[in-house]
mmCIF file of C-alpha atoms in Angstrom:
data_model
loop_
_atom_site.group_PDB
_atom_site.id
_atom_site.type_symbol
_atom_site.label_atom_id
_atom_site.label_comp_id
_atom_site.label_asym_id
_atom_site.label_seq_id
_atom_site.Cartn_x
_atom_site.Cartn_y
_atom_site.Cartn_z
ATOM 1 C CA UNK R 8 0.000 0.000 0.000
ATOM 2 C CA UNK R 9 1.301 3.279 -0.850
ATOM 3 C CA UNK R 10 1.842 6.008 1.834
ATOM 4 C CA UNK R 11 -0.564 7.866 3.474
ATOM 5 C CA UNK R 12 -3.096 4.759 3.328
ATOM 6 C CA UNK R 13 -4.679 5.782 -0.205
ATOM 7 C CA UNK R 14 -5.206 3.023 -2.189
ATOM 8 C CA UNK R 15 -4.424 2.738 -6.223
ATOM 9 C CA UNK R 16 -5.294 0.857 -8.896
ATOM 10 C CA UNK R 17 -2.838 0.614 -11.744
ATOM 11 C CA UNK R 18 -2.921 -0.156 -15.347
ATOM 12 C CA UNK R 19 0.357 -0.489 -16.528
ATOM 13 C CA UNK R 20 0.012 -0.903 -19.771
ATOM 14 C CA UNK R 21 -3.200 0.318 -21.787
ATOM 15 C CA UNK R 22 -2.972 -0.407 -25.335
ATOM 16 C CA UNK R 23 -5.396 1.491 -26.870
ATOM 17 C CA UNK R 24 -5.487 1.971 -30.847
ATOM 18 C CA UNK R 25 -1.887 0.851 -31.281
ATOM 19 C CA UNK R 26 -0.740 3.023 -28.307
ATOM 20 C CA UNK R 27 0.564 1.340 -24.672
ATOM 21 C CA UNK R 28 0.259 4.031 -22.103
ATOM 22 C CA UNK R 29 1.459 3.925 -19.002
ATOM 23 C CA UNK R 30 -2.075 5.209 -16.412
ATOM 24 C CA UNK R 31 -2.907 5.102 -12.977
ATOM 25 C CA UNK R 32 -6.433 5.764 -11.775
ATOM 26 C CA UNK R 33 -6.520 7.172 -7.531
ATOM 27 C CA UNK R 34 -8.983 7.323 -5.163
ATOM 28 C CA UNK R 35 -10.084 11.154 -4.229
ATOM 29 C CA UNK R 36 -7.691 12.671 -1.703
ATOM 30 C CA UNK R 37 -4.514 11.279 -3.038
ATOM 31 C CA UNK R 38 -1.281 12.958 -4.716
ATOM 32 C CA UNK R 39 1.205 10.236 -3.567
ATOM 33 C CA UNK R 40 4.322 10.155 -6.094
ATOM 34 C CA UNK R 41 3.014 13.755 -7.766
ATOM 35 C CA UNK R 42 5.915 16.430 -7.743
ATOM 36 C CA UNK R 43 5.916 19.642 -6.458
ATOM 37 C CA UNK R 44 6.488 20.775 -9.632
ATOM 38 C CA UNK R 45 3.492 18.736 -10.953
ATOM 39 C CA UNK R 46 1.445 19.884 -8.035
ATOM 40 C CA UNK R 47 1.738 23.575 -9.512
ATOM 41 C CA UNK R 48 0.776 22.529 -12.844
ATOM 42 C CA UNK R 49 -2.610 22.189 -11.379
ATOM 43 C CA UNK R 50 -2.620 25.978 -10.855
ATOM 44 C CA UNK R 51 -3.348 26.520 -14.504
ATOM 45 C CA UNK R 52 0.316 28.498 -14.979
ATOM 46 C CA UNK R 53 1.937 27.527 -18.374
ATOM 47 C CA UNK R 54 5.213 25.299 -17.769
ATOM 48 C CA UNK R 55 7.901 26.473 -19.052
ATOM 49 C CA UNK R 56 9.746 25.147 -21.995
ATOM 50 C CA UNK R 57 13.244 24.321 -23.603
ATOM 51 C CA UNK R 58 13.365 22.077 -26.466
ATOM 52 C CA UNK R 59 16.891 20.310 -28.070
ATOM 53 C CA UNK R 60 16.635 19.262 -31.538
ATOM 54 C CA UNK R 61 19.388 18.851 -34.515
ATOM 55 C CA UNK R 62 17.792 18.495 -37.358
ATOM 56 C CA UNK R 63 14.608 19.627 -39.013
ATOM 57 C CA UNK R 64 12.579 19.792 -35.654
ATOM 58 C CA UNK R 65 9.355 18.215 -36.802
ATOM 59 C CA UNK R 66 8.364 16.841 -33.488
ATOM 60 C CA UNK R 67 9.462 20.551 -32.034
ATOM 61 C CA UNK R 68 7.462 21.573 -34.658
ATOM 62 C CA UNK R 69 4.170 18.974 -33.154
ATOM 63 C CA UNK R 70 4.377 20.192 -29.970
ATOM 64 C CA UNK R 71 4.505 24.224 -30.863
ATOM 65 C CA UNK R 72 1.230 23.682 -32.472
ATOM 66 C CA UNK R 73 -0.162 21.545 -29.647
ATOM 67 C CA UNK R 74 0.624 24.651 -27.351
ATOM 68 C CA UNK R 75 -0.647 27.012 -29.951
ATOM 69 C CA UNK R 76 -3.696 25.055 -30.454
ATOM 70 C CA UNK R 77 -4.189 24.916 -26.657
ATOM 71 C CA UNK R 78 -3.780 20.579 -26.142
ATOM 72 C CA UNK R 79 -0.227 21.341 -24.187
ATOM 73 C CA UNK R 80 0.353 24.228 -21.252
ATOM 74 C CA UNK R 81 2.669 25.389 -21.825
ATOM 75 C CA UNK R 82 5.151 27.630 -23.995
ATOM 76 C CA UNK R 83 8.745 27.068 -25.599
ATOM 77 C CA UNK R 84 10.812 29.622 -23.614
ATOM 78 C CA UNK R 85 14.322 28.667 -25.889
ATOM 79 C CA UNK R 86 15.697 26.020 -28.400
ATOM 80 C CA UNK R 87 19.095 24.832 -28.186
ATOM 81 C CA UNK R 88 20.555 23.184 -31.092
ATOM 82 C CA UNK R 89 23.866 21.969 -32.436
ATOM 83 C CA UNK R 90 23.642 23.006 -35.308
ATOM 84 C CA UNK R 91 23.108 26.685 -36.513
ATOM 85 C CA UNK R 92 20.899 27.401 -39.146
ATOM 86 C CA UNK R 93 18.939 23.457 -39.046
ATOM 87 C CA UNK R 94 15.716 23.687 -39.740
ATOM 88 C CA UNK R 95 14.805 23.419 -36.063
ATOM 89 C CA UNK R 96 16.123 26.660 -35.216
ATOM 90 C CA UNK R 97 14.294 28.365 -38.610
ATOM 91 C CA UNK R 98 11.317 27.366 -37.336
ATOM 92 C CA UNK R 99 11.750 28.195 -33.785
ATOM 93 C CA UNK R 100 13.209 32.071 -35.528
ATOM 94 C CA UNK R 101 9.806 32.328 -37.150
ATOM 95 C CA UNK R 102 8.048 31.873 -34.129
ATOM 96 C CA UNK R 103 10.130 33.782 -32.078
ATOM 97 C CA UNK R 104 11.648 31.603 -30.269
ATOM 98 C CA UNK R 105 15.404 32.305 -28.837
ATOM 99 C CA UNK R 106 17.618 29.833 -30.184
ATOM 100 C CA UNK R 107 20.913 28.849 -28.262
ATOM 101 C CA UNK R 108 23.792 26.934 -29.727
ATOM 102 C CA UNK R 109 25.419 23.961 -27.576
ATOM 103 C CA UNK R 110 27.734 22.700 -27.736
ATOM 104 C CA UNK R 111 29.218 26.225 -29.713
ATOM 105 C CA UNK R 112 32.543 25.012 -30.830
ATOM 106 C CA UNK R 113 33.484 28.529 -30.392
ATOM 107 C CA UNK R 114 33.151 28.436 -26.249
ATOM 108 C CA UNK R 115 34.759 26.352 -24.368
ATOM 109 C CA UNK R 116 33.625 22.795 -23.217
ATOM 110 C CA UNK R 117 33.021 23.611 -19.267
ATOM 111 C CA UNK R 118 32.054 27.262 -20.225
ATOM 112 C CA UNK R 119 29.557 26.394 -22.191
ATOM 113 C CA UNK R 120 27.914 24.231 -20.472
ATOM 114 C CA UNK R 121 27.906 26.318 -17.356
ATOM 115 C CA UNK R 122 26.165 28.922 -20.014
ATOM 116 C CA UNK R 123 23.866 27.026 -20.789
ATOM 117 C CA UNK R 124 22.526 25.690 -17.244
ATOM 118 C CA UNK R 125 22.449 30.038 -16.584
ATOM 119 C CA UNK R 126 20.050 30.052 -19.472
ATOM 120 C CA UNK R 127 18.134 27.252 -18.726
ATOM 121 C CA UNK R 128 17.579 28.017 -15.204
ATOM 122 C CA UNK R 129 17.961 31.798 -14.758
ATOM 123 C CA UNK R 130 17.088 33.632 -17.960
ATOM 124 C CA UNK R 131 14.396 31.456 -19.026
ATOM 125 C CA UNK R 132 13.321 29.512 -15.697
ATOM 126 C CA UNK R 133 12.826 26.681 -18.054
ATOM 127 C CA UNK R 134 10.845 23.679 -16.100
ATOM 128 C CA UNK R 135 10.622 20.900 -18.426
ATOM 129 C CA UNK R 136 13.872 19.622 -21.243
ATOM 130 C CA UNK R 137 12.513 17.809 -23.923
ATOM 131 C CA UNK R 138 14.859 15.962 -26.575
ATOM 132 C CA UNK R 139 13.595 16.020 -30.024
ATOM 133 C CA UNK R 140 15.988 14.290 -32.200
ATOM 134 C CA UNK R 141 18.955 15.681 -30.532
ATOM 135 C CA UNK R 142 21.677 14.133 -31.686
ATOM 136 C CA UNK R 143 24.509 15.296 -28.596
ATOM 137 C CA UNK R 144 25.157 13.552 -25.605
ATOM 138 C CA UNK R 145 23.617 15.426 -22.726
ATOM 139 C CA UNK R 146 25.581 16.155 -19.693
ATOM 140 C CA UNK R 147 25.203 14.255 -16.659
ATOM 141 C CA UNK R 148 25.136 18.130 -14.895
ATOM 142 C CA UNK R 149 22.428 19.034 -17.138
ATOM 143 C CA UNK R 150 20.938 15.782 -16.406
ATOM 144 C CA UNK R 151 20.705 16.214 -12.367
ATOM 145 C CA UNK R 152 19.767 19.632 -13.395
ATOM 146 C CA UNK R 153 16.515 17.866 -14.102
ATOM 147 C CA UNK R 154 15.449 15.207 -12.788
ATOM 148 C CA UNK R 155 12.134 13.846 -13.615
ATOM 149 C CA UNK R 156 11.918 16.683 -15.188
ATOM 150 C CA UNK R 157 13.604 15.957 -18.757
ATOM 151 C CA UNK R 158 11.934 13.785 -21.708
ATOM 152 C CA UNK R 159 13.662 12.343 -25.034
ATOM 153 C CA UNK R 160 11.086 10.639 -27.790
ATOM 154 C CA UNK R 161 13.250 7.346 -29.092
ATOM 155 C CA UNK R 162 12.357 6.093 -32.716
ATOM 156 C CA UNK R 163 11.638 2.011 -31.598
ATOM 157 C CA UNK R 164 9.613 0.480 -28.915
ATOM 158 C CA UNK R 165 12.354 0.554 -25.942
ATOM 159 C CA UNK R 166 15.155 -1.796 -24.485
ATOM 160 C CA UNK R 167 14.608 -3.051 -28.229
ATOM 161 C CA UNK R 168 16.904 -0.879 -30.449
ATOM 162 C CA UNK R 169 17.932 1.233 -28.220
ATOM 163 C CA UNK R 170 21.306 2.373 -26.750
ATOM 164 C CA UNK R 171 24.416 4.406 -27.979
ATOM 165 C CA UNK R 172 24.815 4.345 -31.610
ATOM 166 C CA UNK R 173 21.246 3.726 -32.059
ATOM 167 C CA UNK R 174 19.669 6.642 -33.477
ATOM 168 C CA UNK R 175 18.285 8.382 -36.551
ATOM 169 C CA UNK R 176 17.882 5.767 -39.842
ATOM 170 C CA UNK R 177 20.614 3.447 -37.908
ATOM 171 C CA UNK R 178 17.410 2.171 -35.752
ATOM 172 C CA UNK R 179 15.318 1.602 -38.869
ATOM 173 C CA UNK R 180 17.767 -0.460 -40.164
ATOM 174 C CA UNK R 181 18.019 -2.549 -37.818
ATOM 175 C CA UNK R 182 14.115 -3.005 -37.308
ATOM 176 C CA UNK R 183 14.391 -4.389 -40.628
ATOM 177 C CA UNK R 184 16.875 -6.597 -40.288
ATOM 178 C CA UNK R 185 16.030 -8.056 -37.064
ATOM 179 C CA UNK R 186 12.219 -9.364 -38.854
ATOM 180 C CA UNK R 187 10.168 -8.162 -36.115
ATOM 181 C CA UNK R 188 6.797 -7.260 -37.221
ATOM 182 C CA UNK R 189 6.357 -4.382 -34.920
ATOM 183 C CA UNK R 190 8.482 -1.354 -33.863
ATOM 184 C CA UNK R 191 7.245 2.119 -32.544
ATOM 185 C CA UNK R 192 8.231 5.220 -30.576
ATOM 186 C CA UNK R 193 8.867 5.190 -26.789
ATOM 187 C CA UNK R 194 8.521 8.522 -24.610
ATOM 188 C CA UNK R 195 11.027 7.833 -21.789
ATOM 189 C CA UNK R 196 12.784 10.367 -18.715
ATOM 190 C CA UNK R 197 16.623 10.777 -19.216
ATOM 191 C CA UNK R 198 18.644 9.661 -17.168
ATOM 192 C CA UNK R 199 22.905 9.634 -17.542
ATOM 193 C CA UNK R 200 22.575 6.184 -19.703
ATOM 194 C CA UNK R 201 21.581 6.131 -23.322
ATOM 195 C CA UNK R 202 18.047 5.319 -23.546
ATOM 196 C CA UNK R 203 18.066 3.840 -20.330
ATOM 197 C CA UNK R 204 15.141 6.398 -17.972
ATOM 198 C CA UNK R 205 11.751 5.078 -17.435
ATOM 199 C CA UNK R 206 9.657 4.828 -20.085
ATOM 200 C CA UNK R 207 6.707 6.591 -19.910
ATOM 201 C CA UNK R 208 4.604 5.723 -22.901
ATOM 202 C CA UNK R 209 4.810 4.080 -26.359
ATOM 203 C CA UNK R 210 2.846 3.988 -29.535
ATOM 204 C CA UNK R 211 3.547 0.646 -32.048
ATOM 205 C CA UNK R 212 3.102 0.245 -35.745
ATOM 206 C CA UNK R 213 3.007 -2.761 -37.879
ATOM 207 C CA UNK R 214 6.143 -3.289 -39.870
ATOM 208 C CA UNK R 215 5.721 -5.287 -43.334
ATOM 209 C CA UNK R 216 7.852 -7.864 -44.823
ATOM 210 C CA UNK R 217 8.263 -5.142 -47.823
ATOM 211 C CA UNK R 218 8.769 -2.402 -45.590
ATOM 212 C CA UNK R 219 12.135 -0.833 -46.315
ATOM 213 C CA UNK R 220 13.968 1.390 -43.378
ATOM 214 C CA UNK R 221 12.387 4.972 -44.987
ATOM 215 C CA UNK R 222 8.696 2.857 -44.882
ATOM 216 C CA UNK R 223 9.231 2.311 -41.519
ATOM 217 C CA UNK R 224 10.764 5.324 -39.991
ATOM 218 C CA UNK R 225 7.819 7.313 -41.920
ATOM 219 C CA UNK R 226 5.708 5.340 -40.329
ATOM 220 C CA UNK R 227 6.968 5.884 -36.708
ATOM 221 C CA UNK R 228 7.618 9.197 -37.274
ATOM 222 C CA UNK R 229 4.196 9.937 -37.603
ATOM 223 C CA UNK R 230 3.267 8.294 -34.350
ATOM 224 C CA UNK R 231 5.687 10.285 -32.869
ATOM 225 C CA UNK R 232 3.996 13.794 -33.551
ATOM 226 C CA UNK R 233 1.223 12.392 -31.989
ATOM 227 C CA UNK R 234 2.477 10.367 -29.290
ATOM 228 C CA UNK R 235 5.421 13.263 -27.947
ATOM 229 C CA UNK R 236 2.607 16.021 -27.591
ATOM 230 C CA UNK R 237 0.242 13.757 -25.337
ATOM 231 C CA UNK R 238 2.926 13.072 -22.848
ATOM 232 C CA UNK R 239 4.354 16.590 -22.999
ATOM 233 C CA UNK R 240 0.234 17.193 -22.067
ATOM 234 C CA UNK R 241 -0.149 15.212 -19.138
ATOM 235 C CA UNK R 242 3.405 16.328 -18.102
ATOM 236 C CA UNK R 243 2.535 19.912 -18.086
ATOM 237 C CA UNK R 244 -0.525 18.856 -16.563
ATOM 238 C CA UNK R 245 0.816 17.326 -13.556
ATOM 239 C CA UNK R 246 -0.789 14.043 -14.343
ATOM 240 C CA UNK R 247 2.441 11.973 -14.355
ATOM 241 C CA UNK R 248 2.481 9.912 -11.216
ATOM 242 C CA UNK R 249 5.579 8.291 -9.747
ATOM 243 C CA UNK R 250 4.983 5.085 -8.573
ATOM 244 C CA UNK R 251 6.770 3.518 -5.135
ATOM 245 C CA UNK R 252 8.780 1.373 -7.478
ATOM 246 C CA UNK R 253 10.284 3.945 -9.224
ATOM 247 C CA UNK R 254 7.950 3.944 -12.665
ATOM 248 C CA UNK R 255 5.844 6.950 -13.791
ATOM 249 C CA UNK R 256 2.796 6.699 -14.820
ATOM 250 C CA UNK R 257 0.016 8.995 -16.601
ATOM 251 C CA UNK R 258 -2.858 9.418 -14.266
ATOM 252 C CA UNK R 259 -6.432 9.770 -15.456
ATOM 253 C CA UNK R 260 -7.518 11.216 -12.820
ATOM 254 C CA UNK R 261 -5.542 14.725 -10.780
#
C-alpha cells in the first residue's frame, strides 16, 4: 500500500489503438508520487519550456502547435541546437523563439555548459527539457539539473533498439533486419545512460515484410507527432504519477 493509506489501482500498460500508455487511476484525496512541480501545474500556470533538436525539428514543430492550439500548457521559452541554421532553429526564428547553440565550438567545453545551465535556469526559468531528435550527448550536470523533469522521444519500442549508436535511420535499419513485425516510438525520462530512464509511454506500428527502413521510420515518425505532444500534455498537466517502485505513470484522474 502506498503512503498515506490511499489506495491505487494501476494499469500499466493500456494499449489502446496501437498506443501502450502507461495510467494510474486514484482514489479522491490522493497525490502520492506527484511532484511539487506537478502539483503547480494544477494551478493553470503555463510550464515552461526548452526544447533540443538537430535536425529539421518536426516533433518541435508537433508540440509548438499543440501549445498554440491549446492541447499542451505550456510555452517554448528557448531552443538549443547543435547546429546553426537546421531547420529546427528556422522554425523556432519564425516563431520567435530564442535559439541557443550547444555545444558552440566557439566556447569552451566547461564554459559552455555552465552557459547554458544560466540560461536554462535563470534567464528562461525553463521547467521541463525535452529531446527532439537531438543528436549530442547530454551532460550528466544538465541531467541532475533535471530530474524527472527531462523527456527524449526514441524512434523504436524501448530496451529493443535502443542504446548508444542507435539513433536516426541506424534504428530503422536494424528493425528491418532483425524481422520483427512491430516497432514504434517510446517517450522515456533521461537519465545519464543512453536510452536507459523510465519509459513513460509508447505507440507501435506494424512493420511489413516489404517495408524498407524509410517505410518504416515514416511510419513511426508519424506516431511520434502524436504520441510526444500527449505526454508533454499530461506532463505539463501534472498528471504523471511516480509510482513507489520507481515507474511513472500517466494518471487519469488529478
Amino acid at each position: 500500500m502506498p503512503r498515506g493509506g490511499n489506495r491505487r489501482r494501476w494499469a500499466l500498460e493500456e494499449c489502446r489503438g496501437g498506443r501502450i500508455i502507461a495510467s494510474t487511476k486514484a482514489r479522491q484525496g490522493g497525490d502520492q508520487g506527484v511532484s511539487e512541480r506537478s502539483r503547480s501545474a494544477e494551478a493553470g500556470d503555463p510550464k515552461k519550456l526548452a526544447v533540443f533538436a538537430s535536425g529539421g525539428g518536426s516533433n518541435f514543430k508537433a508540440i509548438q502547435t499543440a501549445i498554440e492550439d491549446g492541447r499542451i500548457n505550456a510555452r517554448v521559452q528557448v531552443l538549443v541546437s547543435d547546429k546553426a541554421g537546421c531547420g529546427a532553429t528556422e522554425f523556432a526564428s519564425a516563431h520567435g523563439i530564442p535559439c541557443l547553440r550547444y555545444p558552440d565550438p566557439s566556447v569552451e567545453k566547461d564554459k559552455g555548459l555552465g552557459r547554458l545551465l544560466e540560461e536554462l535556469g535563470e534567464t528562461h526559468g525553463v521547467d521541463y527539457v525535452l529531446l527532439a531528435g537531438y543528436m549530442k550527448f547530454i551532460p550528466p550536470e544538465l541531467v541532475r539539473s533535471y530530474p524527472r523533469e527531462m523527456l527524449n522521444i526514441h524512434p523504436a519500442l524501448l530496451p529493443s533498439f535502443g542504446g548508444k549508436g542507435c539513433y536516426g535511420m541506424n534504428v530503422h535499419e536494424k528493425v528491418v533486419d532483425s524481422g520483427v513485425r512491430f516497432t514504434g516510438a517510446t517517450v522515456h525520462f533521461v537519465n545519464e545512460e543512453y536510452d536507459k530512464g523510465r519509459i513513460v509511454a509508447q505507440a507501435c506500428v506494424p512493420v511489413s515484410p516489404e517495408d524498407s527502413p524509410e517505410d518504416v521510420a515514416s511510419k513511426v515518425l508519424r506516431r511520434e507527432h502524436e504520441l510526444y505532444p500527449d505526454v508533454v500534455a499530461a506532463l505539463c498537466d501534472g498528471r504523471i504519477v511516480w509510482r513507489e517502485d520507481g515507474k511513472p505513470v500517466i494518471s487519469t484522474v488529478l
